[in-house]
Amino acid sequence: SYGISNFYKDFLLNASPYLLMNKEVIDLGDVPVCIMHGMKDDAVRYEDSLVLLNKLSSKHISLTYFKDGDHHLNDVKFLKILKLFISN
C-alpha cells in the first residue's frame, strides 16, 4: 500500500515549484493584500513577511506586525483589523 508517509515524502519532494517563497515574483495582479504577522510567531519568522511583501506584484499591500501576536493571531483584535481592511 502507498501509505501516508509515502504521500508526505512525495509531496515534499515535488512541491518545490509551487511554493510561493521560491518564486522571484508572485503575480497576483493588483489585488489588495493584507499581511498580518505576530512577532512571537514560533513557526514562521516575522521577517519573512517583508520578503513576501517584496515579491508580490500588487501595489496595494498592507503589512502589520503585532508585538504580542503568535502564529495563529486568533484574538478578536486581530480579526477586527482584518475586517477593517476588507471593508475598505
Short mmCIF file of N, CA, C and O in Angstrom, two decimals:
data_model
loop_
_atom_site.label_atom_id
_atom_site.label_comp_id
_atom_site.label_asym_id
_atom_site.label_seq_id
_atom_site.Cartn_x
_atom_site.Cartn_y
_atom_site.Cartn_z
N SER A 1 0.84 -1.18 0.00
CA SER A 1 0.00 0.00 0.00
C SER A 1 0.89 1.24 0.00
O SER A 1 2.01 1.24 0.50
N TYR A 2 0.36 2.32 -0.55
CA TYR A 2 1.13 3.56 -0.73
C TYR A 2 1.46 4.19 0.61
O TYR A 2 2.59 4.56 0.87
N GLY A 3 0.48 4.34 1.46
CA GLY A 3 0.73 4.82 2.82
C GLY A 3 0.90 6.32 2.94
O GLY A 3 1.32 6.99 2.00
N ILE A 4 0.55 6.81 4.10
CA ILE A 4 0.58 8.24 4.36
C ILE A 4 2.01 8.79 4.37
O ILE A 4 2.27 9.89 3.90
N SER A 5 2.97 8.01 4.87
CA SER A 5 4.35 8.51 4.90
C SER A 5 4.91 8.66 3.48
O SER A 5 5.65 9.59 3.21
N ASN A 6 4.53 7.78 2.57
CA ASN A 6 4.96 7.92 1.18
C ASN A 6 4.31 9.14 0.53
O ASN A 6 4.94 9.83 -0.27
N PHE A 7 3.06 9.39 0.88
CA PHE A 7 2.37 10.59 0.36
C PHE A 7 3.12 11.84 0.76
O PHE A 7 3.40 12.71 -0.07
N TYR A 8 3.47 11.96 2.05
CA TYR A 8 4.18 13.15 2.52
C TYR A 8 5.57 13.26 1.89
O TYR A 8 6.02 14.35 1.54
N LYS A 9 6.24 12.14 1.74
CA LYS A 9 7.56 12.15 1.12
C LYS A 9 7.46 12.66 -0.32
O LYS A 9 8.21 13.53 -0.74
N ASP A 10 6.49 12.13 -1.08
CA ASP A 10 6.30 12.57 -2.46
C ASP A 10 5.91 14.04 -2.52
O ASP A 10 6.38 14.79 -3.38
N PHE A 11 5.05 14.46 -1.61
CA PHE A 11 4.63 15.86 -1.58
C PHE A 11 5.84 16.77 -1.36
O PHE A 11 6.03 17.74 -2.08
N LEU A 12 6.65 16.46 -0.38
CA LEU A 12 7.80 17.30 -0.07
C LEU A 12 8.82 17.31 -1.20
O LEU A 12 9.44 18.33 -1.47
N LEU A 13 8.99 16.18 -1.86
CA LEU A 13 9.95 16.10 -2.96
C LEU A 13 9.47 16.85 -4.20
O LEU A 13 10.29 17.34 -4.99
N ASN A 14 8.16 16.97 -4.39
CA ASN A 14 7.61 17.53 -5.62
C ASN A 14 6.96 18.91 -5.46
O ASN A 14 6.53 19.50 -6.45
N ALA A 15 6.88 19.43 -4.27
CA ALA A 15 6.15 20.67 -4.03
C ALA A 15 6.95 21.93 -4.31
O ALA A 15 6.39 23.00 -4.47
N SER A 16 8.25 21.82 -4.40
CA SER A 16 9.10 22.99 -4.51
C SER A 16 8.68 23.99 -5.60
O SER A 16 8.66 25.19 -5.34
N PRO A 17 8.31 23.56 -6.81
CA PRO A 17 7.93 24.54 -7.83
C PRO A 17 6.67 25.35 -7.48
O PRO A 17 6.42 26.40 -8.05
N TYR A 18 5.89 24.86 -6.54
CA TYR A 18 4.63 25.50 -6.19
C TYR A 18 4.71 26.38 -4.94
O TYR A 18 3.75 27.05 -4.59
N LEU A 19 5.84 26.37 -4.27
CA LEU A 19 6.00 27.16 -3.06
C LEU A 19 6.19 28.64 -3.43
O LEU A 19 7.09 28.99 -4.19
N LEU A 20 5.34 29.48 -2.88
CA LEU A 20 5.38 30.90 -3.23
C LEU A 20 6.71 31.55 -2.91
O LEU A 20 7.21 32.38 -3.67
N MET A 21 7.29 31.22 -1.77
CA MET A 21 8.52 31.89 -1.37
C MET A 21 9.72 31.50 -2.24
O MET A 21 10.76 32.13 -2.17
N ASN A 22 9.56 30.48 -3.09
CA ASN A 22 10.63 30.11 -4.02
C ASN A 22 10.58 30.92 -5.30
O ASN A 22 11.47 30.82 -6.13
N LYS A 23 9.55 31.70 -5.47
CA LYS A 23 9.38 32.47 -6.71
C LYS A 23 10.03 33.84 -6.56
O LYS A 23 10.08 34.42 -5.49
N GLU A 24 10.53 34.37 -7.69
CA GLU A 24 11.09 35.72 -7.70
C GLU A 24 9.99 36.76 -7.52
O GLU A 24 10.13 37.71 -6.78
N VAL A 25 8.90 36.57 -8.28
CA VAL A 25 7.74 37.47 -8.24
C VAL A 25 6.49 36.62 -8.09
O VAL A 25 6.35 35.60 -8.76
N ILE A 26 5.60 37.05 -7.22
CA ILE A 26 4.32 36.38 -7.05
C ILE A 26 3.28 37.28 -7.69
O ILE A 26 2.95 38.34 -7.16
N ASP A 27 2.81 36.90 -8.87
CA ASP A 27 1.92 37.75 -9.65
C ASP A 27 0.47 37.49 -9.27
O ASP A 27 -0.12 36.50 -9.66
N LEU A 28 -0.09 38.41 -8.50
CA LEU A 28 -1.50 38.36 -8.13
C LEU A 28 -2.29 39.45 -8.83
O LEU A 28 -3.40 39.77 -8.46
N GLY A 29 -1.67 40.07 -9.83
CA GLY A 29 -2.28 41.24 -10.42
C GLY A 29 -2.11 42.39 -9.46
O GLY A 29 -1.09 42.51 -8.78
N ASP A 30 -3.12 43.22 -9.37
CA ASP A 30 -3.04 44.36 -8.46
C ASP A 30 -4.15 44.32 -7.42
O ASP A 30 -4.73 45.34 -7.07
N VAL A 31 -4.43 43.13 -6.93
CA VAL A 31 -5.45 42.99 -5.89
C VAL A 31 -4.88 43.45 -4.55
O VAL A 31 -3.68 43.33 -4.30
N PRO A 32 -5.72 43.99 -3.68
CA PRO A 32 -5.24 44.37 -2.35
C PRO A 32 -4.83 43.14 -1.54
O PRO A 32 -5.47 42.09 -1.61
N VAL A 33 -3.74 43.28 -0.79
CA VAL A 33 -3.23 42.18 0.02
C VAL A 33 -3.01 42.68 1.44
O VAL A 33 -2.45 43.75 1.65
N CYS A 34 -3.48 41.90 2.41
CA CYS A 34 -3.30 42.22 3.82
C CYS A 34 -2.42 41.13 4.44
O CYS A 34 -2.81 39.98 4.48
N ILE A 35 -1.23 41.53 4.90
CA ILE A 35 -0.33 40.60 5.58
C ILE A 35 -0.30 41.00 7.05
O ILE A 35 0.01 42.14 7.38
N MET A 36 -0.63 40.06 7.90
CA MET A 36 -0.60 40.29 9.35
C MET A 36 0.31 39.22 9.95
O MET A 36 0.15 38.04 9.64
N HIS A 37 1.25 39.66 10.80
CA HIS A 37 2.20 38.68 11.34
C HIS A 37 2.51 38.99 12.79
O HIS A 37 2.82 40.13 13.14
N GLY A 38 2.42 37.97 13.61
CA GLY A 38 2.78 38.10 15.01
C GLY A 38 4.28 37.97 15.21
O GLY A 38 4.92 37.08 14.64
N MET A 39 4.85 38.87 16.00
CA MET A 39 6.30 38.84 16.22
C MET A 39 6.72 37.75 17.20
O MET A 39 7.91 37.48 17.35
N LYS A 40 5.74 37.11 17.85
CA LYS A 40 6.04 35.97 18.72
C LYS A 40 5.72 34.65 18.03
O LYS A 40 5.57 33.63 18.68
N ASP A 41 5.62 34.70 16.72
CA ASP A 41 5.37 33.51 15.91
C ASP A 41 6.57 32.57 16.03
O ASP A 41 7.69 32.95 15.71
N ASP A 42 6.33 31.36 16.48
CA ASP A 42 7.42 30.40 16.62
C ASP A 42 7.48 29.41 15.45
O ASP A 42 8.30 28.50 15.44
N ALA A 43 6.63 29.62 14.44
CA ALA A 43 6.61 28.73 13.28
C ALA A 43 7.19 29.40 12.04
O ALA A 43 7.84 28.74 11.22
N VAL A 44 6.94 30.70 11.88
CA VAL A 44 7.41 31.45 10.71
C VAL A 44 8.03 32.75 11.20
O VAL A 44 7.40 33.49 11.96
N ARG A 45 9.25 33.03 10.77
CA ARG A 45 9.91 34.26 11.18
C ARG A 45 9.12 35.47 10.67
O ARG A 45 8.72 35.50 9.50
N TYR A 46 8.89 36.45 11.52
CA TYR A 46 8.11 37.61 11.09
C TYR A 46 8.82 38.38 9.97
O TYR A 46 8.18 39.02 9.15
N GLU A 47 10.13 38.29 9.88
CA GLU A 47 10.87 38.96 8.81
C GLU A 47 10.49 38.40 7.43
O GLU A 47 10.63 39.09 6.42
N ASP A 48 10.01 37.17 7.41
CA ASP A 48 9.59 36.56 6.14
C ASP A 48 8.41 37.30 5.52
O ASP A 48 8.21 37.24 4.31
N SER A 49 7.63 38.00 6.33
CA SER A 49 6.52 38.79 5.80
C SER A 49 7.02 39.90 4.89
O SER A 49 6.40 40.20 3.87
N LEU A 50 8.12 40.51 5.25
CA LEU A 50 8.69 41.57 4.43
C LEU A 50 9.25 41.00 3.13
O LEU A 50 9.10 41.60 2.06
N VAL A 51 9.83 39.82 3.20
CA VAL A 51 10.30 39.14 1.99
C VAL A 51 9.11 38.87 1.08
O VAL A 51 9.17 39.13 -0.13
N LEU A 52 8.02 38.37 1.64
CA LEU A 52 6.81 38.12 0.87
C LEU A 52 6.28 39.40 0.24
O LEU A 52 5.98 39.44 -0.95
N LEU A 53 6.20 40.46 1.02
CA LEU A 53 5.70 41.75 0.52
C LEU A 53 6.49 42.18 -0.72
O LEU A 53 5.91 42.63 -1.71
N ASN A 54 7.80 42.04 -0.68
CA ASN A 54 8.64 42.47 -1.79
C ASN A 54 8.52 41.59 -3.02
O ASN A 54 8.91 42.01 -4.11
N LYS A 55 7.97 40.40 -2.88
CA LYS A 55 7.78 39.51 -4.02
C LYS A 55 6.42 39.70 -4.70
O LYS A 55 6.24 39.30 -5.84
N LEU A 56 5.47 40.30 -4.00
CA LEU A 56 4.11 40.44 -4.52
C LEU A 56 4.03 41.53 -5.57
O LEU A 56 4.66 42.59 -5.46
N SER A 57 3.23 41.30 -6.61
CA SER A 57 3.09 42.25 -7.71
C SER A 57 2.16 43.41 -7.36
O SER A 57 2.24 44.47 -7.97
N SER A 58 1.28 43.22 -6.41
CA SER A 58 0.29 44.24 -6.07
C SER A 58 0.95 45.51 -5.54
O SER A 58 1.98 45.46 -4.87
N LYS A 59 0.33 46.65 -5.85
CA LYS A 59 0.79 47.93 -5.32
C LYS A 59 0.02 48.31 -4.07
O LYS A 59 0.30 49.32 -3.45
N HIS A 60 -0.98 47.52 -3.72
CA HIS A 60 -1.85 47.80 -2.57
C HIS A 60 -1.66 46.70 -1.52
O HIS A 60 -2.44 45.76 -1.45
N ILE A 61 -0.61 46.86 -0.72
CA ILE A 61 -0.28 45.85 0.29
C ILE A 61 -0.20 46.51 1.65
O ILE A 61 0.44 47.54 1.82
N SER A 62 -0.86 45.88 2.60
CA SER A 62 -0.78 46.32 3.99
C SER A 62 -0.03 45.25 4.77
O SER A 62 -0.38 44.07 4.72
N LEU A 63 1.03 45.66 5.47
CA LEU A 63 1.80 44.75 6.32
C LEU A 63 1.75 45.28 7.74
O LEU A 63 2.13 46.42 7.99
N THR A 64 1.24 44.45 8.64
CA THR A 64 1.14 44.84 10.04
C THR A 64 1.79 43.78 10.90
O THR A 64 1.49 42.59 10.78
N TYR A 65 2.69 44.23 11.77
CA TYR A 65 3.30 43.35 12.76
C TYR A 65 2.63 43.58 14.10
O TYR A 65 2.29 44.71 14.44
N PHE A 66 2.45 42.50 14.85
CA PHE A 66 1.87 42.58 16.19
C PHE A 66 2.89 42.05 17.18
O PHE A 66 3.26 40.88 17.13
N LYS A 67 3.35 42.93 18.08
CA LYS A 67 4.37 42.53 19.05
C LYS A 67 3.90 41.36 19.91
O LYS A 67 4.68 40.48 20.24
N ASP A 68 2.62 41.35 20.26
CA ASP A 68 2.11 40.30 21.14
C ASP A 68 1.45 39.15 20.39
O ASP A 68 0.89 38.25 21.00
N GLY A 69 1.52 39.16 19.06
CA GLY A 69 0.87 38.12 18.26
C GLY A 69 1.73 36.89 18.08
O GLY A 69 2.94 36.97 17.96
N ASP A 70 1.08 35.72 18.07
CA ASP A 70 1.79 34.48 17.80
C ASP A 70 1.47 34.01 16.39
O ASP A 70 1.03 34.80 15.55
N HIS A 71 1.66 32.74 16.11
CA HIS A 71 1.44 32.21 14.76
C HIS A 71 -0.03 32.24 14.35
O HIS A 71 -0.34 32.40 13.18
N HIS A 72 -0.92 32.14 15.31
CA HIS A 72 -2.33 31.95 14.98
C HIS A 72 -3.12 33.25 14.87
O HIS A 72 -4.14 33.29 14.19
N LEU A 73 -2.71 34.30 15.54
CA LEU A 73 -3.43 35.57 15.52
C LEU A 73 -4.93 35.35 15.68
O LEU A 73 -5.75 35.85 14.92
N ASN A 74 -5.31 34.57 16.69
CA ASN A 74 -6.72 34.20 16.84
C ASN A 74 -7.45 35.03 17.89
O ASN A 74 -8.53 34.67 18.32
N ASP A 75 -6.89 36.14 18.27
CA ASP A 75 -7.56 37.05 19.20
C ASP A 75 -8.54 37.93 18.41
O ASP A 75 -8.30 38.25 17.24
N VAL A 76 -9.61 38.35 19.04
CA VAL A 76 -10.64 39.17 18.39
C VAL A 76 -10.05 40.45 17.81
O VAL A 76 -10.44 40.89 16.73
N LYS A 77 -9.07 41.04 18.48
CA LYS A 77 -8.50 42.30 17.99
C LYS A 77 -7.85 42.14 16.61
O LYS A 77 -7.90 43.05 15.79
N PHE A 78 -7.28 40.98 16.33
CA PHE A 78 -6.68 40.76 15.03
C PHE A 78 -7.75 40.61 13.95
O PHE A 78 -7.61 41.09 12.83
N LEU A 79 -8.84 39.95 14.29
CA LEU A 79 -9.94 39.78 13.35
C LEU A 79 -10.60 41.12 13.02
O LEU A 79 -11.02 41.35 11.90
N LYS A 80 -10.67 42.01 14.00
CA LYS A 80 -11.24 43.34 13.76
C LYS A 80 -10.40 44.13 12.75
O LYS A 80 -10.92 44.81 11.88
N ILE A 81 -9.09 44.01 12.86
CA ILE A 81 -8.21 44.70 11.92
C ILE A 81 -8.37 44.14 10.52
O ILE A 81 -8.45 44.87 9.53
N LEU A 82 -8.47 42.82 10.41
CA LEU A 82 -8.69 42.18 9.11
C LEU A 82 -10.04 42.61 8.54
O LEU A 82 -10.14 42.93 7.34
N LYS A 83 -11.06 42.67 9.35
CA LYS A 83 -12.39 43.09 8.90
C LYS A 83 -12.34 44.53 8.37
O LYS A 83 -12.93 44.84 7.34
N LEU A 84 -11.61 45.40 9.05
CA LEU A 84 -11.46 46.78 8.62
C LEU A 84 -10.78 46.84 7.26
O LEU A 84 -11.20 47.59 6.38
N PHE A 85 -9.73 46.05 7.06
CA PHE A 85 -9.03 46.01 5.77
C PHE A 85 -9.99 45.58 4.67
O PHE A 85 -10.03 46.19 3.60
N ILE A 86 -10.76 44.54 4.91
CA ILE A 86 -11.67 44.01 3.90
C ILE A 86 -12.77 45.01 3.56
O ILE A 86 -13.17 45.14 2.40
N SER A 87 -13.24 45.74 4.55
CA SER A 87 -14.34 46.68 4.32
C SER A 87 -13.91 47.92 3.53
O SER A 87 -14.73 48.63 2.98
N ASN A 88 -12.59 48.17 3.48
CA ASN A 88 -12.10 49.32 2.70
C ASN A 88 -11.84 48.88 1.32
O ASN A 88 -11.67 49.04 0.38
#
